[in-house]
PDB file of C-alpha atoms in Angstrom:
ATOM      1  CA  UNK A  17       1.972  35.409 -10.556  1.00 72.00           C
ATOM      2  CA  UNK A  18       5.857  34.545 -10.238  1.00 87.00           C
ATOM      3  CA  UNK A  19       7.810  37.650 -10.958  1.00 92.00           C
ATOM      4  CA  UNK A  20      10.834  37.529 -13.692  1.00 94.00           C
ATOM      5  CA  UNK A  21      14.320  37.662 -12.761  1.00 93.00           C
ATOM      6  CA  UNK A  22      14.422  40.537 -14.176  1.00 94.00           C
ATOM      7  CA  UNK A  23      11.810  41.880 -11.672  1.00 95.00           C
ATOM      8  CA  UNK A  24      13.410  39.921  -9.133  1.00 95.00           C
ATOM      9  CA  UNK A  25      17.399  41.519 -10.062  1.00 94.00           C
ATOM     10  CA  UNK A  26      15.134  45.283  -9.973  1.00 95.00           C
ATOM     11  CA  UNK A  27      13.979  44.724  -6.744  1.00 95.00           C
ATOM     12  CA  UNK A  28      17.583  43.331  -5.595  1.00 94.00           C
ATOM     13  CA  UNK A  29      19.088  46.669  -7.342  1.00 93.00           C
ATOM     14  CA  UNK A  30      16.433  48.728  -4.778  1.00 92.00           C
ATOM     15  CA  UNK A  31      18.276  46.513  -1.676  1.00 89.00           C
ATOM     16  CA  UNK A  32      15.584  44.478  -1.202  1.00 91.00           C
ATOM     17  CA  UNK A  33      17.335  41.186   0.361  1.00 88.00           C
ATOM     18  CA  UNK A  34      14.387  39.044   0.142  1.00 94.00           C
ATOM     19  CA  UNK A  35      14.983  39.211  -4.412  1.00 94.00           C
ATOM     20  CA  UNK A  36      18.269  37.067  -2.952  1.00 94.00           C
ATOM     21  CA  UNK A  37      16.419  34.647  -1.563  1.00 95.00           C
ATOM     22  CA  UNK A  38      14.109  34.332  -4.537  1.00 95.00           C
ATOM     23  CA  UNK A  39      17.495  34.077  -7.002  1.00 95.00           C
ATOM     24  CA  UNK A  40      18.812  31.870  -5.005  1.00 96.00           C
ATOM     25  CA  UNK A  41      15.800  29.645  -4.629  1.00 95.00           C
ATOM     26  CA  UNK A  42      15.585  29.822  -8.267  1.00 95.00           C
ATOM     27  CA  UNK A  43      19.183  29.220  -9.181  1.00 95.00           C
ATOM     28  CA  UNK A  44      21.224  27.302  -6.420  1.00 96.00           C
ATOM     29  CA  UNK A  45      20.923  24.319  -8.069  1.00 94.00           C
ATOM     30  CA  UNK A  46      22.157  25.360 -11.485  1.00 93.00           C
ATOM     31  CA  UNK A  47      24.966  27.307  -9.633  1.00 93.00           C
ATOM     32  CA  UNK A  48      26.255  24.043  -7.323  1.00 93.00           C
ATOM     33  CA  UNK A  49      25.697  21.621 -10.613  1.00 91.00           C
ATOM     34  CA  UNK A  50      28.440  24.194 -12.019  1.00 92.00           C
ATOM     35  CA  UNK A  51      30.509  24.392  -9.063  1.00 91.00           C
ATOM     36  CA  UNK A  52      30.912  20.513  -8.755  1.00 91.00           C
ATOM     37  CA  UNK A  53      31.296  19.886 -12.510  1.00 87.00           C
ATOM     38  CA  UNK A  54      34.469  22.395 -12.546  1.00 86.00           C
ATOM     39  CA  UNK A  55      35.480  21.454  -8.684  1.00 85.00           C
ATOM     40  CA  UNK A  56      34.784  17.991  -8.515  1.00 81.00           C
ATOM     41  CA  UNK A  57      34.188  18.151  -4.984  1.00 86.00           C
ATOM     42  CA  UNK A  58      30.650  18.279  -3.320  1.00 86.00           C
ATOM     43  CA  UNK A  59      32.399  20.598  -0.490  1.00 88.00           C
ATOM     44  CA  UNK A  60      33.850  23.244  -2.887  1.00 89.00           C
ATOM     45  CA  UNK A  61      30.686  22.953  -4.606  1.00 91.00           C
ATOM     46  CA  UNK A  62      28.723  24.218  -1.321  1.00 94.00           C
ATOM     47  CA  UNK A  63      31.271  26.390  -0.374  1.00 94.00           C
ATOM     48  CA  UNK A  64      31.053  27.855  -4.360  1.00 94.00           C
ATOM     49  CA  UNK A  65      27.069  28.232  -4.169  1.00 96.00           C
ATOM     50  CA  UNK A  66      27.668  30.145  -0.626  1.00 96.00           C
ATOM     51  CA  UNK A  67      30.296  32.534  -2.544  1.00 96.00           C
ATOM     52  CA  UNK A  68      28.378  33.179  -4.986  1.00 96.00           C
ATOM     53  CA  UNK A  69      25.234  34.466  -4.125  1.00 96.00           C
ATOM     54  CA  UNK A  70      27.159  36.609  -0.973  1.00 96.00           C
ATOM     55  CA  UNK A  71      29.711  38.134  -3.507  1.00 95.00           C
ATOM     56  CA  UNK A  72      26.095  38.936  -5.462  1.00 95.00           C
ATOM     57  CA  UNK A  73      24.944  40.730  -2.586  1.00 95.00           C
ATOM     58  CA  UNK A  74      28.342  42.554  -2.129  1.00 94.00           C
ATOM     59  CA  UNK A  75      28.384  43.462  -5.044  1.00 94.00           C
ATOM     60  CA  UNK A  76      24.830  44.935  -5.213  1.00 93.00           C
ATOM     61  CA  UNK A  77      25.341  46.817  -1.863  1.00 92.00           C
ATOM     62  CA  UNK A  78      28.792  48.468  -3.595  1.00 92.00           C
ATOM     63  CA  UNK A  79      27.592  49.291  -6.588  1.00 91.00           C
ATOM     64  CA  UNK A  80      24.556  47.753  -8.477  1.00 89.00           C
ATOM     65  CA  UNK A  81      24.998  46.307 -11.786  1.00 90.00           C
ATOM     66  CA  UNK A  82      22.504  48.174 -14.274  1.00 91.00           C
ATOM     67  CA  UNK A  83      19.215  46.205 -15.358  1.00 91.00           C
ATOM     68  CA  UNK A  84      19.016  42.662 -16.256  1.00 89.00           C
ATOM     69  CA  UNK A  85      19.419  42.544 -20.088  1.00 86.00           C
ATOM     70  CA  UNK A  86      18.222  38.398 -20.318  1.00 87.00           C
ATOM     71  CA  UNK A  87      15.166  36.739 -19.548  1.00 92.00           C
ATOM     72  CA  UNK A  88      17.027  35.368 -16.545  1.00 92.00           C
ATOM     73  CA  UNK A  89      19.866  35.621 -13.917  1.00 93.00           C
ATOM     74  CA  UNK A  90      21.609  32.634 -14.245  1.00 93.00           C
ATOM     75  CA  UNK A  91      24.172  33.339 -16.566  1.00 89.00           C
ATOM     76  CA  UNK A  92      25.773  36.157 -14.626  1.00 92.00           C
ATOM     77  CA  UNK A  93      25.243  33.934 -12.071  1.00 94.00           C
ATOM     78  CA  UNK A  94      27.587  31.276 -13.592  1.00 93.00           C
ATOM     79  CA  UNK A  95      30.062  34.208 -13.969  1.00 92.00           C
ATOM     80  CA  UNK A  96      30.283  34.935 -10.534  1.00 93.00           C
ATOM     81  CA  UNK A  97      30.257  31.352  -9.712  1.00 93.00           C
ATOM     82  CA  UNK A  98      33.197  30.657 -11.992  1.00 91.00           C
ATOM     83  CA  UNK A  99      35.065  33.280  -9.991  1.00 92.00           C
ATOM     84  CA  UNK A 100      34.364  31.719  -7.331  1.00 94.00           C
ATOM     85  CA  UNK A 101      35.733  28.349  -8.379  1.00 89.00           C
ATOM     86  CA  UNK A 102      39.061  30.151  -9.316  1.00 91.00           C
ATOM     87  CA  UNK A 103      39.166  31.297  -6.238  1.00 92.00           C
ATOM     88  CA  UNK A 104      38.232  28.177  -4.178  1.00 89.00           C
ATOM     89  CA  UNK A 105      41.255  26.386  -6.337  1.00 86.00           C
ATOM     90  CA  UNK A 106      43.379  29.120  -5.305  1.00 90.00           C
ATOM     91  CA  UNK A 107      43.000  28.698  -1.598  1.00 89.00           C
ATOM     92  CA  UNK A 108      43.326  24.613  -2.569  1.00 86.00           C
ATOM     93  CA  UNK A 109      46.544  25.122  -4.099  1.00 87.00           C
ATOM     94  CA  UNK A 110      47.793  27.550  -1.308  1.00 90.00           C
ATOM     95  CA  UNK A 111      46.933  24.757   1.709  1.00 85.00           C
ATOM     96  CA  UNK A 112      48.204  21.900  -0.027  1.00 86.00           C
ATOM     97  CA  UNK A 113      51.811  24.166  -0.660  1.00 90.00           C
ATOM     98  CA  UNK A 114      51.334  25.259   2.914  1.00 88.00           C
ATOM     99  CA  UNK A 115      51.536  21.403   3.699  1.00 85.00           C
ATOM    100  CA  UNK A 116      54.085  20.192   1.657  1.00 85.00           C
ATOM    101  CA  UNK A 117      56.634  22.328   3.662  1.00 86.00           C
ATOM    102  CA  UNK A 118      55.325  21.234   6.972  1.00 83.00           C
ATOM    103  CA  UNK A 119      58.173  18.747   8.637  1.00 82.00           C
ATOM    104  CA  UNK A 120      57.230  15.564   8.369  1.00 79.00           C
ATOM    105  CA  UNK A 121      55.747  14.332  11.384  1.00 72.00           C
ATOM    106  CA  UNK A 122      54.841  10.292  12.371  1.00 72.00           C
ATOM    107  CA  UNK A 123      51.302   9.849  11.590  1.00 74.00           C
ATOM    108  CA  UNK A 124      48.934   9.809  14.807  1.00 75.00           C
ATOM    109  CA  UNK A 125      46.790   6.981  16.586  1.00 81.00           C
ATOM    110  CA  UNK A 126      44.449   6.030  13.886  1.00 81.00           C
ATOM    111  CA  UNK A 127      40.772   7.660  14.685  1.00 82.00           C
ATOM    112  CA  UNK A 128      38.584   5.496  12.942  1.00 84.00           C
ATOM    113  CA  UNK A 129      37.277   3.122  15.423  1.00 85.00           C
ATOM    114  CA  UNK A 130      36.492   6.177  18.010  1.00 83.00           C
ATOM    115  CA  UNK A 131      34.780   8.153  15.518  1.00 82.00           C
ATOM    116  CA  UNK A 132      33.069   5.061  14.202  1.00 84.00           C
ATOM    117  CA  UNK A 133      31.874   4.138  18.023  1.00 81.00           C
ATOM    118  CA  UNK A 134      30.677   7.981  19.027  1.00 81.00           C
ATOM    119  CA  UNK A 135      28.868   8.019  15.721  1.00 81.00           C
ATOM    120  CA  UNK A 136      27.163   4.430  16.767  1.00 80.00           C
ATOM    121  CA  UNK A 137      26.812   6.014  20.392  1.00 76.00           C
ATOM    122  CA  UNK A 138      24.870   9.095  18.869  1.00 77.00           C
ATOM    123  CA  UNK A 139      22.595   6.843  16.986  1.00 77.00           C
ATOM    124  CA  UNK A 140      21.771   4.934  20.430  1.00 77.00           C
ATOM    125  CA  UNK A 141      20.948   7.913  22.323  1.00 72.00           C
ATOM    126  CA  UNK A 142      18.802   9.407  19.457  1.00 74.00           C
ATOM    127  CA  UNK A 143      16.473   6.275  19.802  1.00 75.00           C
ATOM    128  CA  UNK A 144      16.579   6.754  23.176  1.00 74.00           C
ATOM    129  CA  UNK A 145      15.839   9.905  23.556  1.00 72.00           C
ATOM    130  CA  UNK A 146      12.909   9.266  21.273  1.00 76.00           C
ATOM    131  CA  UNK A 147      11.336   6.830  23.255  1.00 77.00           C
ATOM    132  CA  UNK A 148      12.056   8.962  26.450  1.00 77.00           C
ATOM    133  CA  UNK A 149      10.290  11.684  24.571  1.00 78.00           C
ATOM    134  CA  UNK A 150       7.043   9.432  24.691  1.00 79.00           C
ATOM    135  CA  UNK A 151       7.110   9.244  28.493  1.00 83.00           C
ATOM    136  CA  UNK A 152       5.438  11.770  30.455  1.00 87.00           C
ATOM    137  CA  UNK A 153       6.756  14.854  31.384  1.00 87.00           C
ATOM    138  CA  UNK A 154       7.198  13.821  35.302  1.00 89.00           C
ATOM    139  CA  UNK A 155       8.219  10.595  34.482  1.00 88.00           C
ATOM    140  CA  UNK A 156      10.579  11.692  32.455  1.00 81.00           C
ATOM    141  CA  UNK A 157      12.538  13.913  34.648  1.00 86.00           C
ATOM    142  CA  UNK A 158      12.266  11.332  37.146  1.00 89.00           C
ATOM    143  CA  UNK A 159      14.256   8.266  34.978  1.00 82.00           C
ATOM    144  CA  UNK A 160      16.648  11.821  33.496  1.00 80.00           C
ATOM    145  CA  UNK A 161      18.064  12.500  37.622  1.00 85.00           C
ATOM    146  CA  UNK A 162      17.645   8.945  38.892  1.00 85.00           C
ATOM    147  CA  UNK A 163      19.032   6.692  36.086  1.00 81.00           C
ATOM    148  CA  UNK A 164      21.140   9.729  34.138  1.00 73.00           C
ATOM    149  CA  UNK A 165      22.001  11.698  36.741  1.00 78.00           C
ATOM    150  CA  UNK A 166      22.674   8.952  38.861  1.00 82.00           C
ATOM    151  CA  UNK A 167      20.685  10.492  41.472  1.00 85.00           C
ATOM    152  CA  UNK A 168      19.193   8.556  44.734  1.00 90.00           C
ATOM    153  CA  UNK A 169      15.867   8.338  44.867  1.00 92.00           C
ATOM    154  CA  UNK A 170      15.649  10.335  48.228  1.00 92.00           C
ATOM    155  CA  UNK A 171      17.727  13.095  46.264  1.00 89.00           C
ATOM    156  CA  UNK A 172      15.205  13.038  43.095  1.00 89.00           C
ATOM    157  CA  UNK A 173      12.181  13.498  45.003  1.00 92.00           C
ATOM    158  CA  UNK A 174      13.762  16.433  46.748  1.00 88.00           C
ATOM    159  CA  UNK A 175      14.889  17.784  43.415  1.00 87.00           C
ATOM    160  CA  UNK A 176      11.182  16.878  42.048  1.00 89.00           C
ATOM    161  CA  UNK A 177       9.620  18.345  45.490  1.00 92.00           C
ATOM    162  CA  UNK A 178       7.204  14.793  45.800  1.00 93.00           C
ATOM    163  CA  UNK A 179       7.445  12.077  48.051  1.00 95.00           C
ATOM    164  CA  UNK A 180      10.131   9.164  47.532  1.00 95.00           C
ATOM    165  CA  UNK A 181       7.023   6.747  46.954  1.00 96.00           C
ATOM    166  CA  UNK A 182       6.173   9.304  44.072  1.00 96.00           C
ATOM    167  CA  UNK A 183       9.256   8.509  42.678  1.00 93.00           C
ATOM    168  CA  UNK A 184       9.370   4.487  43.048  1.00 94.00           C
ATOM    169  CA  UNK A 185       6.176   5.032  41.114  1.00 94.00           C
ATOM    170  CA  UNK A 186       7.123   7.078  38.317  1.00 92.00           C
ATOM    171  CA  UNK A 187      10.080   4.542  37.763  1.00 90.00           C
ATOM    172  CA  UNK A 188       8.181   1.571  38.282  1.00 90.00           C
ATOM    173  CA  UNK A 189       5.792   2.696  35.816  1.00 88.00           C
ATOM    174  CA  UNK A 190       8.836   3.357  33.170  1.00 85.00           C
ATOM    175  CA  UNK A 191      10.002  -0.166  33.487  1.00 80.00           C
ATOM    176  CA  UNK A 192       6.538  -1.495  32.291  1.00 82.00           C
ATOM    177  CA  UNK A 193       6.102   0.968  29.781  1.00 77.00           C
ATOM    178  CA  UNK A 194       9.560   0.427  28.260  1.00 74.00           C
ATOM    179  CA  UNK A 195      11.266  -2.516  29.693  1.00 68.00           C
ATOM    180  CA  UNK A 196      14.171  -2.324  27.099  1.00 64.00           C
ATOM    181  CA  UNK A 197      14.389   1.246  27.710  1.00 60.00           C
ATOM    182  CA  UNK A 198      15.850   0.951  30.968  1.00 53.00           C
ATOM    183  CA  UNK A 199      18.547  -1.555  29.786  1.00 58.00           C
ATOM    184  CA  UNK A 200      19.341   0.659  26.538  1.00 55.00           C
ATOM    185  CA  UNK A 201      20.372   3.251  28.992  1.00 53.00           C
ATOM    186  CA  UNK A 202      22.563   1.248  31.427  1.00 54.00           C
ATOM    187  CA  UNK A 203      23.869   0.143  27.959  1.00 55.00           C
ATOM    188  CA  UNK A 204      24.545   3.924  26.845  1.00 51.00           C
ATOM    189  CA  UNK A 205      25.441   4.239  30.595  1.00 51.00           C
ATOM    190  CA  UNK A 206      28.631   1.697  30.252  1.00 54.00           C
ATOM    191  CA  UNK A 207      29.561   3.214  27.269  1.00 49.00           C
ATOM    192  CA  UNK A 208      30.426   6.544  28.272  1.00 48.00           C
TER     193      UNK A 208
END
């Protein structure tokens, strides 16, 4: 049986930090639908929801409200969260003044493309990582020093404490297992 909030807000009034977690569970989603209806930003909303339900806590550490009165805890939790807003606009309001008397300064190199090519690099190197993930452990670490690493394969089968024969194998057996894998790296490899 699911206890009320006002079950949940006694318990929270005790200090018990897990009735939080069960608020929050239960309300977060009313208190960022709030947040980004009066914010209009999905960022302030987050940073709203976060606010809130720490100023709650605060607030109940301080000096505990007295019982719940209504069925439920969202409408002081709407309070709070309006608060928060106010205060979230505040801050807004102080950067962008803080900005407007910064000197003027010649905008930068535009970012765009490099941010747009690390983000295409990260999406590479997830897939491969994924199918490295499928090789075998020894395998593995033997294409990580010898095709990452750029290792020799005299210096990898020191490293891996097997023969250099041991480690022809291993990668010989990765290019048949994966034979794009091998140019996906030297791809990744170039890019860097």
């Amino acid at each position: 049986m699911t206890e009320s909030d006002p079950q949940v807000w006694e318990r929270l009034r005790q200090g018990d930090h897990q009735a939080l977690g069960e608020l929050f569970d239960r309300h977060a989603d009313a208190v960022y639908a709030f947040a980004f209806r009066r914010t209009a930003s999905w960022t302030a909303a987050e940073e709203v929801v976060q606010a809130t339900f720490v100023t709650v806590w605060r607030k109940f550490q301080r000096r505990p409200p007295g019982p719940l009165a209504s069925p439920s805890a969202r409408a002081y939790l709407l309070v709070v969260a309006g608060n928060e807003c106010r205060t979230v606009a505040r801050a807004s309001t102080r950067f962008r003044r803080l900005v407007e008397r910064l000197p003027e300064v010649a905008p930068g190199p535009d970012h765009a493309t490099d941010v747009a090519r690390r983000l295409d690099d990260e999406r590479q190197m997830s897939a491969v990582r994924r199918a490295v993930a499928k090789l075998p452990r020894h395998e593995r670490e033997t294409l990580e020093l010898v095709i990452w690493a750029g290792l020799t394969q005299t210096e990898a089968a020191e490293a891996l404490g097997v023969s250099v024969g041991t480690v022809k194998a291993r990668l010989h057996r990765t290019r048949r297992r994966f034979p794009d894998l091998l140019s996906q790296v030297a791809l990744l490899e170039e890019l860097s």
